[in-house]
mmCIF file of C-alpha atoms and ligand atoms in Angstrom:
data_model
loop_
_atom_site.group_PDB
_atom_site.id
_atom_site.type_symbol
_atom_site.label_atom_id
_atom_site.label_comp_id
_atom_site.label_asym_id
_atom_site.label_seq_id
_atom_site.Cartn_x
_atom_site.Cartn_y
_atom_site.Cartn_z
ATOM 1 C CA MET A 1 13.746 89.141 -35.189
ATOM 2 C CA ARG A 2 15.784 88.755 -38.598
ATOM 3 C CA TYR A 3 14.590 89.401 -41.373
ATOM 4 C CA VAL A 4 15.843 87.531 -45.339
ATOM 5 C CA SER A 5 16.987 89.810 -48.144
ATOM 6 C CA SER A 6 16.666 89.143 -51.446
ATOM 7 C CA GLY A 7 19.185 89.824 -52.294
ATOM 8 C CA ARG A 8 19.279 94.301 -53.476
ATOM 9 C CA GLU A 9 21.188 96.228 -51.044
ATOM 10 C CA PRO A 10 18.890 97.070 -47.670
ATOM 11 C CA VAL A 11 17.467 100.031 -46.154
ATOM 12 C CA PRO A 12 19.262 100.853 -42.695
ATOM 13 C CA SER A 13 16.216 100.536 -39.802
ATOM 14 C CA THR A 14 16.351 104.012 -38.358
ATOM 15 C CA GLY A 15 13.135 103.421 -35.889
ATOM 16 C CA THR A 16 10.763 105.424 -37.326
ATOM 17 C CA MET A 17 7.273 104.867 -37.539
ATOM 18 C CA GLY A 18 7.161 104.891 -33.324
ATOM 19 C CA GLU A 19 5.690 107.660 -31.260
ATOM 20 C CA PRO A 20 6.133 110.912 -31.926
ATOM 21 C CA GLY A 21 8.502 113.336 -29.698
ATOM 22 C CA ALA A 22 7.538 115.856 -27.351
ATOM 23 C CA ARG A 23 4.738 117.753 -28.604
ATOM 24 C CA GLY A 24 3.173 115.401 -31.384
ATOM 25 C CA ARG A 25 6.837 116.327 -33.681
ATOM 26 C CA PHE A 26 7.906 113.853 -36.541
ATOM 27 C CA GLY A 27 11.119 115.604 -36.748
ATOM 28 C CA ALA A 28 10.808 118.980 -38.225
ATOM 29 C CA PHE A 29 6.575 118.479 -38.634
ATOM 30 C CA GLY A 30 2.976 117.770 -36.601
ATOM 31 C CA GLY A 31 2.358 119.884 -33.471
ATOM 32 C CA ARG A 32 -0.829 120.848 -32.372
ATOM 33 C CA TYR A 33 -1.578 124.355 -33.694
ATOM 34 C CA ALA A 34 -4.912 124.715 -32.274
ATOM 35 C CA PRO A 35 -6.892 127.541 -30.231
ATOM 36 C CA GLU A 36 -6.174 127.531 -26.553
ATOM 37 C CA SER A 37 -9.658 125.531 -25.841
ATOM 38 C CA LEU A 38 -8.684 122.399 -29.164
ATOM 39 C CA VAL A 39 -5.031 122.182 -27.411
ATOM 40 C CA GLU A 40 -7.628 121.065 -23.998
ATOM 41 C CA ALA A 41 -9.233 119.029 -26.094
ATOM 42 C CA CYS A 42 -6.591 117.270 -27.937
ATOM 43 C CA ARG A 43 -4.510 117.274 -24.869
ATOM 44 C CA GLU A 44 -7.722 114.539 -23.603
ATOM 45 C CA VAL A 45 -7.795 112.582 -26.793
ATOM 46 C CA GLU A 46 -4.296 112.098 -25.995
ATOM 47 C CA GLU A 47 -4.320 111.006 -22.484
ATOM 48 C CA ALA A 48 -7.884 109.179 -23.489
ATOM 49 C CA PHE A 49 -5.723 107.805 -26.255
ATOM 50 C CA ARG A 50 -2.227 106.249 -24.008
ATOM 51 C CA GLU A 51 -4.972 104.869 -21.246
ATOM 52 C CA ALA A 52 -6.792 102.763 -23.857
ATOM 53 C CA TRP A 53 -4.052 101.465 -26.239
ATOM 54 C CA ALA A 54 -1.567 100.746 -23.230
ATOM 55 C CA ASP A 55 -4.688 98.595 -21.959
ATOM 56 C CA PRO A 56 -5.323 94.793 -22.927
ATOM 57 C CA GLY A 57 -9.424 95.389 -22.503
ATOM 58 C CA PHE A 58 -9.494 98.144 -25.324
ATOM 59 C CA ARG A 59 -7.808 95.940 -27.718
ATOM 60 C CA GLY A 60 -8.769 93.142 -27.491
ATOM 61 C CA ASP A 61 -13.537 95.134 -27.329
ATOM 62 C CA LEU A 62 -11.724 96.567 -30.619
ATOM 63 C CA ALA A 63 -10.618 93.474 -31.933
ATOM 64 C CA GLU A 64 -13.640 91.785 -31.389
ATOM 65 C CA LEU A 65 -15.288 94.823 -33.396
ATOM 66 C CA LEU A 66 -12.843 94.496 -36.569
ATOM 67 C CA ALA A 67 -13.463 90.961 -37.009
ATOM 68 C CA LEU A 68 -17.249 90.461 -36.554
ATOM 69 C CA ASN A 69 -17.848 93.852 -37.873
ATOM 70 C CA ALA A 70 -15.394 95.271 -40.532
ATOM 71 C CA GLY A 71 -14.404 91.167 -41.633
ATOM 72 C CA ARG A 72 -11.112 91.522 -40.199
ATOM 73 C CA PRO A 73 -8.488 90.153 -41.429
ATOM 74 C CA THR A 74 -8.674 91.749 -45.327
ATOM 75 C CA PRO A 75 -7.005 88.823 -47.342
ATOM 76 C CA LEU A 76 -3.855 88.937 -49.366
ATOM 77 C CA THR A 77 -4.255 88.702 -52.301
ATOM 78 C CA PRO A 78 -1.787 87.142 -55.256
ATOM 79 C CA ALA A 79 -2.928 88.696 -58.161
ATOM 80 C CA ARG A 80 -1.424 86.452 -60.323
ATOM 81 C CA ARG A 81 -1.882 87.323 -63.953
ATOM 82 C CA LEU A 82 -1.462 90.559 -63.564
ATOM 83 C CA SER A 83 2.776 89.565 -61.910
ATOM 84 C CA ARG A 84 2.445 87.438 -64.601
ATOM 85 C CA ALA A 85 2.334 90.342 -67.383
ATOM 86 C CA LEU A 86 4.452 92.240 -64.978
ATOM 87 C CA GLY A 87 6.755 90.471 -64.823
ATOM 88 C CA VAL A 88 6.940 91.239 -60.629
ATOM 89 C CA GLN A 89 5.537 89.630 -57.352
ATOM 90 C CA LEU A 90 2.715 91.876 -56.915
ATOM 91 C CA TYR A 91 0.062 90.692 -53.926
ATOM 92 C CA LEU A 92 -2.774 92.828 -52.772
ATOM 93 C CA LYS A 93 -3.791 93.836 -49.526
ATOM 94 C CA ARG A 94 -7.185 93.327 -49.339
ATOM 95 C CA GLU A 95 -8.855 96.760 -47.751
ATOM 96 C CA ASP A 96 -11.215 96.728 -50.661
ATOM 97 C CA LEU A 97 -13.350 94.005 -48.685
ATOM 98 C CA ALA A 98 -13.124 95.851 -45.672
ATOM 99 C CA HIS A 99 -16.495 96.672 -44.128
ATOM 100 C CA THR A 100 -18.058 100.248 -45.910
ATOM 101 C CA GLY A 101 -15.155 99.613 -49.061
ATOM 102 C CA SER A 102 -11.966 100.695 -47.369
ATOM 103 C CA HIS A 103 -10.153 101.331 -45.024
ATOM 104 C CA LYS A 104 -11.565 103.795 -43.516
ATOM 105 C CA ILE A 105 -13.396 101.730 -41.315
ATOM 106 C CA ASN A 106 -10.887 101.437 -39.123
ATOM 107 C CA ASN A 107 -10.133 104.244 -37.552
ATOM 108 C CA VAL A 108 -12.929 105.195 -37.191
ATOM 109 C CA LEU A 109 -14.247 101.676 -35.113
ATOM 110 C CA SER A 110 -10.905 102.608 -33.467
ATOM 111 C CA GLN A 111 -12.666 106.565 -32.715
ATOM 112 C CA ALA A 112 -15.749 106.163 -32.080
ATOM 113 C CA LEU A 113 -15.214 101.985 -29.270
ATOM 114 C CA LEU A 114 -11.917 105.760 -27.988
ATOM 115 C CA ALA A 115 -15.057 108.529 -28.431
ATOM 116 C CA ALA A 116 -17.257 105.481 -25.898
ATOM 117 C CA ARG A 117 -14.960 105.009 -23.298
ATOM 118 C CA MET A 118 -13.986 109.089 -22.609
ATOM 119 C CA GLY A 119 -18.250 109.441 -22.446
ATOM 120 C CA ARG A 120 -18.577 111.260 -25.141
ATOM 121 C CA ARG A 121 -22.207 110.919 -27.381
ATOM 122 C CA ARG A 122 -21.941 112.071 -30.765
ATOM 123 C CA LEU A 123 -19.166 112.603 -32.589
ATOM 124 C CA ILE A 124 -18.825 114.816 -35.882
ATOM 125 C CA ALA A 125 -16.990 114.429 -38.402
ATOM 126 C CA GLU A 126 -15.736 115.811 -41.903
ATOM 127 C CA THR A 127 -16.397 115.128 -45.031
ATOM 128 C CA GLY A 128 -15.455 115.436 -49.284
ATOM 129 C CA ALA A 129 -16.835 112.976 -51.242
ATOM 130 C CA GLY A 130 -18.237 111.002 -47.803
ATOM 131 C CA GLN A 131 -16.623 108.007 -48.213
ATOM 132 C CA HIS A 132 -15.058 109.207 -44.586
ATOM 133 C CA GLY A 133 -19.014 109.741 -43.184
ATOM 134 C CA VAL A 134 -20.046 106.985 -44.362
ATOM 135 C CA ALA A 135 -18.232 105.196 -41.837
ATOM 136 C CA THR A 136 -18.427 107.379 -38.932
ATOM 137 C CA ALA A 137 -22.174 107.424 -39.246
ATOM 138 C CA THR A 138 -21.071 103.727 -39.498
ATOM 139 C CA ALA A 139 -18.862 103.124 -36.624
ATOM 140 C CA ALA A 140 -21.886 105.264 -34.723
ATOM 141 C CA ALA A 141 -24.380 102.716 -35.178
ATOM 142 C CA LEU A 142 -22.965 99.928 -34.157
ATOM 143 C CA LEU A 143 -21.546 101.461 -30.290
ATOM 144 C CA GLY A 144 -25.534 103.715 -30.341
ATOM 145 C CA LEU A 145 -23.625 107.828 -30.663
ATOM 146 C CA GLU A 146 -24.574 110.321 -33.037
ATOM 147 C CA ALA A 147 -23.071 111.619 -35.264
ATOM 148 C CA THR A 148 -22.902 115.071 -36.887
ATOM 149 C CA VAL A 149 -21.165 115.359 -40.346
ATOM 150 C CA PHE A 150 -19.961 118.284 -42.561
ATOM 151 C CA MET A 151 -20.060 118.484 -46.028
ATOM 152 C CA GLY A 152 -19.987 121.225 -48.679
ATOM 153 C CA GLU A 153 -23.182 121.832 -50.107
ATOM 154 C CA ARG A 154 -20.825 121.049 -53.213
ATOM 155 C CA ASP A 155 -20.270 118.097 -52.480
ATOM 156 C CA ILE A 156 -23.701 117.642 -51.301
ATOM 157 C CA GLU A 157 -24.733 117.632 -54.903
ATOM 158 C CA ARG A 158 -22.210 115.792 -56.450
ATOM 159 C CA GLN A 159 -22.663 112.840 -53.989
ATOM 160 C CA ALA A 160 -26.021 112.056 -52.924
ATOM 161 C CA LEU A 161 -25.767 108.301 -52.087
ATOM 162 C CA ASN A 162 -22.974 108.476 -49.779
ATOM 163 C CA VAL A 163 -25.149 111.509 -48.083
ATOM 164 C CA PHE A 164 -28.421 109.186 -48.574
ATOM 165 C CA ARG A 165 -26.688 105.845 -46.722
ATOM 166 C CA MET A 166 -25.312 108.727 -44.023
ATOM 167 C CA ARG A 167 -28.508 110.329 -43.572
ATOM 168 C CA MET A 168 -30.258 106.642 -42.943
ATOM 169 C CA LEU A 169 -27.398 104.943 -40.608
ATOM 170 C CA GLY A 170 -28.536 107.689 -38.313
ATOM 171 C CA ALA A 171 -26.324 110.781 -39.257
ATOM 172 C CA GLU A 172 -26.844 114.033 -39.151
ATOM 173 C CA VAL A 173 -25.275 115.942 -42.805
ATOM 174 C CA VAL A 174 -23.997 119.589 -42.564
ATOM 175 C CA PRO A 175 -24.650 121.613 -45.269
ATOM 176 C CA VAL A 176 -20.954 123.955 -45.122
ATOM 177 C CA THR A 177 -22.526 126.866 -47.790
ATOM 178 C CA THR A 178 -19.127 129.306 -46.831
ATOM 179 C CA GLY A 179 -16.059 129.386 -49.532
ATOM 180 C CA SER A 180 -15.774 126.497 -52.260
ATOM 181 C CA ARG A 181 -18.332 124.767 -50.139
ATOM 182 C CA THR A 182 -15.691 121.370 -50.579
ATOM 183 C CA LEU A 183 -13.644 119.799 -48.179
ATOM 184 C CA LYS A 184 -11.195 122.929 -47.220
ATOM 185 C CA ASP A 185 -14.257 124.359 -45.934
ATOM 186 C CA ALA A 186 -15.777 121.743 -44.297
ATOM 187 C CA THR A 187 -12.716 120.780 -42.444
ATOM 188 C CA SER A 188 -12.845 124.369 -40.568
ATOM 189 C CA GLN A 189 -15.855 124.532 -39.990
ATOM 190 C CA ALA A 190 -16.074 121.028 -38.442
ATOM 191 C CA MET A 191 -13.630 122.488 -35.995
ATOM 192 C CA ARG A 192 -15.312 125.544 -35.526
ATOM 193 C CA HIS A 193 -17.992 123.831 -34.259
ATOM 194 C CA TRP A 194 -16.336 120.938 -31.737
ATOM 195 C CA VAL A 195 -14.547 123.968 -30.162
ATOM 196 C CA GLY A 196 -18.305 124.728 -28.182
ATOM 197 C CA VAL A 197 -19.113 120.827 -27.540
ATOM 198 C CA THR A 198 -16.117 118.811 -26.803
ATOM 199 C CA GLY A 199 -17.288 118.297 -23.316
ATOM 200 C CA ASP A 200 -20.065 115.911 -25.048
ATOM 201 C CA SER A 201 -18.782 115.729 -28.758
ATOM 202 C CA HIS A 202 -15.675 113.553 -30.150
ATOM 203 C CA TYR A 203 -13.309 115.272 -32.847
ATOM 204 C CA CYS A 204 -13.427 111.918 -35.523
ATOM 205 C CA VAL A 205 -10.441 113.192 -37.772
ATOM 206 C CA GLY A 206 -10.760 111.322 -41.164
ATOM 207 C CA SER A 207 -6.972 110.847 -41.532
ATOM 208 C CA VAL A 208 -3.492 111.021 -40.350
ATOM 209 C CA ILE A 209 -3.681 114.840 -40.224
ATOM 210 C CA GLY A 210 -4.980 117.344 -37.603
ATOM 211 C CA PRO A 211 -2.780 118.060 -34.291
ATOM 212 C CA ASP A 212 -1.363 116.232 -32.383
ATOM 213 C CA PRO A 213 -2.420 112.930 -31.689
ATOM 214 C CA TYR A 214 -3.975 112.650 -34.010
ATOM 215 C CA PRO A 215 -1.447 111.407 -36.866
ATOM 216 C CA TRP A 216 -0.284 109.327 -34.405
ATOM 217 C CA MET A 217 -3.580 107.940 -32.964
ATOM 218 C CA VAL A 218 -4.447 106.900 -36.459
ATOM 219 C CA ARG A 219 -1.482 105.571 -37.907
ATOM 220 C CA GLU A 220 -1.622 103.436 -34.949
ATOM 221 C CA PHE A 221 -5.524 102.463 -35.910
ATOM 222 C CA GLN A 222 -4.866 102.175 -38.972
ATOM 223 C CA ARG A 223 -1.297 99.749 -37.784
ATOM 224 C CA VAL A 224 -3.680 96.996 -38.023
ATOM 225 C CA ILE A 225 -3.312 97.359 -42.128
ATOM 226 C CA GLY A 226 0.447 96.611 -41.047
ATOM 227 C CA GLU A 227 0.947 93.728 -39.051
ATOM 228 C CA GLU A 228 -2.001 91.934 -40.711
ATOM 229 C CA ALA A 229 0.129 92.693 -44.291
ATOM 230 C CA ARG A 230 3.855 91.495 -42.238
ATOM 231 C CA GLY A 231 2.291 87.726 -41.393
ATOM 232 C CA GLN A 232 0.320 87.531 -44.076
ATOM 233 C CA CYS A 233 4.015 87.781 -46.592
ATOM 234 C CA ALA A 234 5.594 85.660 -43.756
ATOM 235 C CA ALA A 235 3.223 82.901 -44.331
ATOM 236 C CA GLU A 236 3.743 83.104 -47.933
ATOM 237 C CA LEU A 237 6.437 84.900 -48.971
ATOM 238 C CA ARG A 238 10.470 83.414 -50.243
ATOM 239 C CA THR A 239 11.918 86.016 -48.701
ATOM 240 C CA GLY A 240 9.209 86.903 -45.853
ATOM 241 C CA VAL A 241 8.882 90.814 -46.195
ATOM 242 C CA PRO A 242 8.508 92.500 -49.841
ATOM 243 C CA ASP A 243 11.350 94.023 -51.693
ATOM 244 C CA LEU A 244 8.872 97.041 -51.481
ATOM 245 C CA VAL A 245 5.389 98.258 -50.003
ATOM 246 C CA VAL A 246 2.892 100.539 -51.960
ATOM 247 C CA ALA A 247 0.462 101.933 -51.003
ATOM 248 C CA CYS A 248 -1.538 105.460 -52.441
ATOM 249 C CA VAL A 249 -1.522 109.006 -49.861
ATOM 250 C CA GLY A 250 -4.228 111.329 -50.028
ATOM 251 C CA GLY A 251 -3.935 112.261 -46.031
ATOM 252 C CA GLY A 252 -2.326 109.024 -45.518
ATOM 253 C CA SER A 253 -3.334 107.155 -43.881
ATOM 254 C CA ASN A 254 -3.587 103.669 -45.460
ATOM 255 C CA ALA A 255 -0.284 104.608 -46.395
ATOM 256 C CA ALA A 256 1.412 105.203 -42.866
ATOM 257 C CA GLY A 257 -1.141 101.500 -41.636
ATOM 258 C CA THR A 258 0.978 100.203 -44.135
ATOM 259 C CA PHE A 259 4.406 101.346 -44.129
ATOM 260 C CA ALA A 260 4.276 100.800 -39.912
ATOM 261 C CA GLY A 261 4.682 96.912 -39.926
ATOM 262 C CA PHE A 262 8.181 96.996 -42.193
ATOM 263 C CA ALA A 263 9.326 100.563 -40.976
ATOM 264 C CA ASP A 264 11.640 98.291 -39.486
ATOM 265 C CA THR A 265 12.820 95.853 -42.252
ATOM 266 C CA PRO A 266 14.654 96.358 -45.068
ATOM 267 C CA ALA A 267 11.184 96.737 -47.019
ATOM 268 C CA ARG A 268 11.679 99.990 -49.361
ATOM 269 C CA LEU A 269 8.665 102.107 -48.336
ATOM 270 C CA VAL A 270 6.430 104.056 -51.687
ATOM 271 C CA GLY A 271 3.679 106.469 -51.455
ATOM 272 C CA VAL A 272 2.074 107.464 -54.880
ATOM 273 C CA GLU A 273 0.551 109.995 -54.987
ATOM 274 C CA ALA A 274 -2.294 112.083 -57.379
ATOM 275 C CA GLU A 275 -0.045 114.898 -60.600
ATOM 276 C CA GLY A 276 -2.493 117.247 -58.438
ATOM 277 C CA GLY A 277 -2.563 116.979 -55.158
ATOM 278 C CA ALA A 278 1.479 116.035 -54.069
ATOM 279 C CA GLY A 279 1.773 117.521 -51.066
ATOM 280 C CA ALA A 280 4.934 115.032 -49.959
ATOM 281 C CA ALA A 281 6.214 114.764 -53.603
ATOM 282 C CA ARG A 282 5.835 118.884 -54.017
ATOM 283 C CA GLY A 283 4.929 120.671 -51.176
ATOM 284 C CA ARG A 284 5.727 122.987 -48.868
ATOM 285 C CA PRO A 285 6.854 123.965 -44.947
ATOM 286 C CA GLY A 286 3.790 125.866 -44.227
ATOM 287 C CA VAL A 287 0.572 125.171 -41.389
ATOM 288 C CA LEU A 288 -2.922 124.110 -41.487
ATOM 289 C CA HIS A 289 -5.709 122.391 -40.078
ATOM 290 C CA GLY A 290 -4.004 122.093 -37.078
ATOM 291 C CA CYS A 291 -0.166 121.196 -37.740
ATOM 292 C CA ARG A 292 3.419 122.359 -39.759
ATOM 293 C CA SER A 293 3.971 119.698 -42.587
ATOM 294 C CA LEU A 294 4.478 120.465 -46.665
ATOM 295 C CA PHE A 295 1.504 121.489 -48.076
ATOM 296 C CA LEU A 296 0.337 123.129 -52.002
ATOM 297 C CA GLN A 297 1.535 125.892 -51.619
ATOM 298 C CA ASP A 298 1.426 130.027 -54.066
ATOM 299 C CA ASP A 299 4.670 132.315 -53.648
ATOM 300 C CA ASP A 300 2.580 134.402 -51.305
ATOM 301 C CA GLY A 301 1.926 130.980 -48.511
ATOM 302 C CA GLN A 302 -1.336 130.554 -49.510
ATOM 303 C CA ILE A 303 -2.388 126.580 -49.820
ATOM 304 C CA THR A 304 -3.568 125.783 -52.974
ATOM 305 C CA PRO A 305 -6.309 124.012 -54.050
ATOM 306 C CA ALA A 306 -5.229 120.454 -55.063
ATOM 307 C CA HIS A 307 -6.899 118.509 -58.058
ATOM 308 C CA SER A 308 -7.230 114.029 -58.259
ATOM 309 C CA ILE A 309 -10.062 111.879 -60.660
ATOM 310 C CA ALA A 310 -9.551 109.899 -56.995
ATOM 311 C CA ALA A 311 -12.220 112.882 -54.635
ATOM 312 C CA GLY A 312 -9.883 111.019 -51.317
ATOM 313 C CA LEU A 313 -6.665 111.995 -52.565
ATOM 314 C CA ASP A 314 -7.749 115.977 -53.295
ATOM 315 C CA TYR A 315 -6.168 116.815 -50.650
ATOM 316 C CA PRO A 316 -3.582 119.230 -50.578
ATOM 317 C CA GLY A 317 -1.406 118.271 -48.539
ATOM 318 C CA VAL A 318 0.043 115.221 -46.187
ATOM 319 C CA GLY A 319 0.363 113.637 -43.096
ATOM 320 C CA PRO A 320 3.052 115.578 -41.299
ATOM 321 C CA GLU A 321 5.142 111.646 -40.331
ATOM 322 C CA HIS A 322 5.008 111.265 -44.586
ATOM 323 C CA ALA A 323 6.558 114.434 -44.669
ATOM 324 C CA HIS A 324 9.533 113.683 -42.072
ATOM 325 C CA LEU A 325 9.598 110.369 -43.202
ATOM 326 C CA ARG A 326 10.074 111.617 -47.026
ATOM 327 C CA ASP A 327 12.864 113.969 -45.197
ATOM 328 C CA LEU A 328 14.517 110.784 -43.912
ATOM 329 C CA GLY A 329 14.532 108.827 -47.204
ATOM 330 C CA ARG A 330 12.303 106.725 -45.535
ATOM 331 C CA ALA A 331 9.744 106.483 -47.961
ATOM 332 C CA ARG A 332 9.878 107.581 -51.300
ATOM 333 C CA TYR A 333 7.329 109.637 -52.998
ATOM 334 C CA VAL A 334 6.694 109.731 -55.402
ATOM 335 C CA THR A 335 2.290 110.830 -58.760
ATOM 336 C CA VAL A 336 0.762 109.115 -60.869
ATOM 337 C CA THR A 337 -1.605 111.344 -63.678
ATOM 338 C CA ASP A 338 -5.618 110.575 -63.259
ATOM 339 C CA ASP A 339 -4.796 109.029 -67.260
ATOM 340 C CA GLU A 340 -2.897 106.747 -65.488
ATOM 341 C CA ALA A 341 -4.792 106.380 -62.729
ATOM 342 C CA ALA A 342 -7.698 105.352 -64.706
ATOM 343 C CA GLY A 343 -5.978 102.727 -67.080
ATOM 344 C CA ALA A 344 -4.715 101.275 -63.658
ATOM 345 C CA ALA A 345 -8.019 100.168 -63.035
ATOM 346 C CA VAL A 346 -9.365 98.979 -65.367
ATOM 347 C CA ARG A 347 -6.560 96.416 -66.082
ATOM 348 C CA LEU A 348 -6.030 95.195 -62.915
ATOM 349 C CA ALA A 349 -10.792 94.753 -63.091
ATOM 350 C CA ARG A 350 -9.689 93.032 -66.345
ATOM 351 C CA THR A 351 -6.585 90.924 -64.747
ATOM 352 C CA GLU A 352 -8.231 90.268 -61.366
ATOM 353 C CA GLY A 353 -11.307 91.309 -61.057
ATOM 354 C CA ILE A 354 -11.194 93.058 -59.230
ATOM 355 C CA VAL A 355 -12.297 96.818 -59.685
ATOM 356 C CA PRO A 356 -10.301 98.970 -57.302
ATOM 357 C CA ALA A 357 -11.700 102.340 -55.791
ATOM 358 C CA LEU A 358 -9.455 105.556 -57.886
ATOM 359 C CA GLU A 359 -7.107 105.701 -55.431
ATOM 360 C CA SER A 360 -6.263 102.769 -55.128
ATOM 361 C CA ALA A 361 -5.522 102.417 -58.721
ATOM 362 C CA HIS A 362 -2.756 105.239 -57.920
ATOM 363 C CA ALA A 363 -0.553 102.933 -56.455
ATOM 364 C CA LEU A 364 -1.111 100.246 -59.070
ATOM 365 C CA ALA A 365 -0.512 103.282 -61.804
ATOM 366 C CA TRP A 366 2.824 103.470 -60.042
ATOM 367 C CA VAL A 367 3.657 100.155 -60.262
ATOM 368 C CA ILE A 368 2.550 99.500 -63.778
ATOM 369 C CA ARG A 369 5.573 102.202 -64.877
ATOM 370 C CA ALA A 370 8.090 101.190 -62.469
ATOM 371 C CA ALA A 371 7.839 97.168 -63.942
ATOM 372 C CA GLY A 372 7.641 98.196 -67.197
ATOM 373 C CA GLY A 373 10.864 100.803 -66.379
ATOM 374 C CA GLY A 374 12.135 98.396 -65.175
ATOM 375 C CA GLU A 375 12.356 99.920 -62.416
ATOM 376 C CA LEU A 376 11.672 97.185 -60.547
ATOM 377 C CA PRO A 377 13.778 94.224 -61.657
ATOM 378 C CA ALA A 378 11.794 91.211 -62.778
ATOM 379 C CA GLY A 379 10.983 88.848 -60.507
ATOM 380 C CA SER A 380 10.696 92.192 -57.153
ATOM 381 C CA THR A 381 8.242 91.507 -54.417
ATOM 382 C CA VAL A 382 5.822 93.874 -54.440
ATOM 383 C CA LEU A 383 3.111 94.173 -51.302
ATOM 384 C CA MET A 384 0.414 97.255 -52.479
ATOM 385 C CA THR A 385 -2.480 98.083 -50.292
ATOM 386 C CA LEU A 386 -5.759 98.471 -52.029
ATOM 387 C CA SER A 387 -6.920 100.961 -50.291
ATOM 388 C CA GLY A 388 -10.979 100.950 -51.068
ATOM 389 C CA ARG A 389 -13.687 99.543 -53.742
ATOM 390 C CA GLY A 390 -14.463 100.722 -56.864
ATOM 391 C CA ASP A 391 -18.448 101.095 -57.011
ATOM 392 C CA LYS A 392 -17.793 104.481 -55.414
ATOM 393 C CA ASP A 393 -16.174 105.901 -59.017
ATOM 394 C CA THR A 394 -18.541 104.584 -61.309
ATOM 395 C CA SER A 395 -20.033 107.908 -62.465
ATOM 396 C CA THR A 396 -16.293 108.514 -63.241
ATOM 397 C CA LEU A 397 -15.393 105.596 -64.551
ATOM 398 C CA LYS A 398 -18.033 105.149 -66.709
ATOM 399 C CA GLU A 399 -16.482 107.834 -69.872
ATOM 400 C CA LEU A 400 -13.322 105.300 -69.635
ATOM 401 C CA VAL A 401 -15.267 101.680 -70.452
HETATM 402 C C1 PLP B 1 -10.304 108.397 -48.505
HETATM 403 C C2 PLP B 1 -9.379 107.314 -49.559
HETATM 404 C C3 PLP B 1 -8.225 107.125 -49.393
HETATM 405 C C4 PLP B 1 -6.964 108.152 -49.474
HETATM 406 O O1 PLP B 1 -6.976 108.592 -46.986
HETATM 407 P P1 PLP B 1 -5.297 108.003 -46.981
HETATM 408 O O2 PLP B 1 -6.128 108.729 -45.767
HETATM 409 O O3 PLP B 1 -4.506 108.842 -47.922
HETATM 410 O O4 PLP B 1 -5.547 106.983 -46.860
HETATM 411 C C5 PLP B 1 -7.660 106.119 -50.360
HETATM 412 N N1 PLP B 1 -7.836 105.333 -51.090
HETATM 413 C C6 PLP B 1 -10.072 105.084 -50.620
HETATM 414 C C7 PLP B 1 -10.184 104.318 -51.263
HETATM 415 C C8 PLP B 1 -10.822 106.168 -49.734
HETATM 416 O O5 PLP B 1 -11.747 105.896 -49.936
#
């Protein structure tokens, strides 16, 4: 296949974003740092995933689920009024229109189908703000599985609506009372719980993080975003491929899925992190939750907590493949502040009639800054993944409007 570049120097294809190396390595990152019993469970997940992913029957069942139950393919929307104001051509990949309101459903429906194929009858998940928990509860209900969702006690207090949605969908929500009573502790407790029940339960990781095979498997399950967008860009853009591909990065799953569709093209890849959760931009190598990656740490190597206005970006690290893409120079990682993201959310609402998730608004805030600062030449074509809708953020955003 040939791609026509728009005249700016192309980034050479690096053959990245294929299968990881031995022991789940992405360059210096990744791996499977887990207790022996979970190493065995991860091995079983890897084997089942390899087999399912090579099976056209599984692929067909999944494609049907994603089409009939999640609303795929999602549209590629030209942001016409905002593009005119910014002097670029901005296209939005509309994951906000997927069922349950974000890209998370792609991953959980895929993992739930895999779990059913493995004969598991229950999904285990952790959740912070509740988005991954709601998606997991949705997938479980759809496929007739049980769901147990671990959630910090403090998050349960703050996210009453999502707790209700999970219970409405039939999931059990387990309050986590240890540590800071938030996501990091919920994750640790979910992993500990899995140790005792690996034969009957599947641990449904919510991003491209955790022990091998999760970072690779979740990226493959989110690749549908990038592949759809690639075809939509080919049909829509004169150049076939955008100059720039931009997505927000928490753990990094919507970005990884988007980037995977463009890794072998000249498109420049940009991941946008929260100023207070910049694992890729400012983290240092370390091991947490089963893999080696980049994490925010103090001088003693203790993980320091992340802070972001967007709950989905409130993670002190980044998936190992993003750490590797940064090392290779294939993707670039930048940060925006809470205020820039909130401003971008309001601007998108008022120019395009779309209220974005605050996570997604980070990606847009960087596009706005780069267009205004001359970093994006006039007329640049930009594909941005709009990872989710903003309904969940109303209590945060209503202070601003
Ligand atoms: C969870 C979430 C994110 C962050 O997760 P990634 O794994 O980095 O994609 C981003 N946007 C939305 C809308 C989310 O719900």
